[in-house]
Amino acid sequence: MNWPAKDEGIVLTEAQKRARRSRSIAIALSLAALVVLFYVITLVKGPIVLVRPL
Amino acid sequence: MSLISEVADLRSRLAAGSPFALAEPSPATAGDYVALMKPRVMSLVVFTALTGLAVAPGHLHAAVGFTALLCIAVGAGAAGALNMWYDADIDAMMTRTARRPVPMGRIQPGEALAFGLTLAVFAVVVLGLLVDALAAALLAFTIFFYVVIYTVGLKRSTPQNIVIGGVAGAFPPMIGWTAVTGSLSLEPVLLFLIIFMWTPPHFWALALYRTEDYARAGIPMLPVVAGDRSTRRHIMLYTLILVPLGVAPWLAGFAGVLYGGIALVTGAIMLTLAWQVLNERHPAERASRNLFAFSILYLFLLFATLLVERGWGGLITRLTERV
C-alpha cells in the first residue's frame, strides 16, 4: 500500500510547538487542581456533598 | 473512497484554500486564553464578590468559600471570552481592543466560543453542586445578561448600553453573599446598587476621551450619539445619585464610621471631579481621565473598607472553621 510519507503532513513550527506545549501544561495543571478541589470539598462536606434539596 | 484518495483530496482542498480546508495549527498560548478571560475585569469581580462573601452573616468553610470565588472568577472569565468572540469585529477597529487574541488572529472565533461556553457551564454547575443553588442561578443569569442582553442586544443598539449592562457587573457581591446565606437581603442589594450606579460615570468618562474609537467601531456610546455636553451632564447626574448610595451602607447601619468617613470623603472627590468634567471644554480631556482613574479607586476603597471593617474578622473566623 502506498501510504503518504510521514514528513508530508502538517509540520508544526517551533513557535506552534511552544504554544501547544504551554496549552497542554495549562490543561494538565487545571485538571490536577480540579481533582484536588473536588477531593478537598468531599472531605470538607462529607457524604452530604451529593445531597441536594430540590 | 480509499484512505489514500481521501488524504489526497484533503490536501488538494487545503492547497486550494477551500473553506473546508484543514485549520492551521493554533498559535495560541495559555497566556492568550488568560487574556481572553479579561483578567483585570476578573480581578475586580473577584474582589467585589469576596466582599459580599466576607460581610455576609453565617459560616462558610474556607474550601467552600474558595470554590465559590473560583467559580465566580471562571464565570466572569467565560463571559469575557464570549464577549470577545462576539465583538471580534468591532474590537479590531478600536485602538484599546485591537490587540485582543481574537482580532489578532491568535485564537479563532470558534475556539473562543467553545472556551467561553465550556467555562460558563463548568462554573455554574460546580457552584451549584458544591456551594449553593441560588448563587449558581445568579451566576448563570449574570453570564447570560452580560453576553446575550449586553453584548448581543444592547452594546451596538442603544446609548443606554452600559447603564443597563451595568447589571452584570453589579451582581458579583450578591453572588458572594448568597453563597454564604443562601438568600438575599437589603445589604447585598445596596452593594449591587453602588456598582450599578458607578458604572455609567466610569465608562462615560472613558468614552469621552475615546469617542473617535467608539464612533469608528459604530458603537452608539453616549458621546457618539448624544454628544459631548450631554454626556458630561449625564456623568454629573449619575454621580449625584452614586455618592449618596455610596454612603447608604453606613446610614443603614450596615457599615461603620470608618466606612462612612471614607465614603463621604471619596464621594466628595467624585463629585468634584464630575463637576470638573461638566465644566471642561471639548477637546480637553484631563478631567475625564482623572474621573475615570479615580472612579476605580473610589469603588476599590468603598469595598476594601467594608471588607476590612465588617468582613475581615468574620472572614478569618470563617476560614478557620469547619462546616
Short mmCIF file of N, CA and C in Angstrom, two decimals, chain B residues 19 55 62 104 205 223:
data_model
loop_
_atom_site.label_atom_id
_atom_site.label_comp_id
_atom_site.label_asym_id
_atom_site.label_seq_id
_atom_site.Cartn_x
_atom_site.Cartn_y
_atom_site.Cartn_z
N PRO B 19 -12.94 26.52 1.83
CA PRO B 19 -13.45 26.77 3.17
C PRO B 19 -13.48 25.51 4.02
N VAL B 55 -18.73 39.85 54.12
CA VAL B 55 -19.60 40.63 55.01
C VAL B 55 -20.91 39.91 55.32
N ALA B 62 -13.46 27.44 54.51
CA ALA B 62 -12.50 28.08 53.61
C ALA B 62 -12.52 27.46 52.23
N MET B 104 -6.44 39.66 16.82
CA MET B 104 -5.05 39.44 16.42
C MET B 104 -4.87 38.14 15.65
N ALA B 205 -16.86 58.48 31.31
CA ALA B 205 -15.62 59.26 31.42
C ALA B 205 -14.59 58.71 30.43
N PRO B 223 -21.42 59.67 24.16
CA PRO B 223 -20.77 60.82 23.50
C PRO B 223 -20.90 60.77 21.98
#
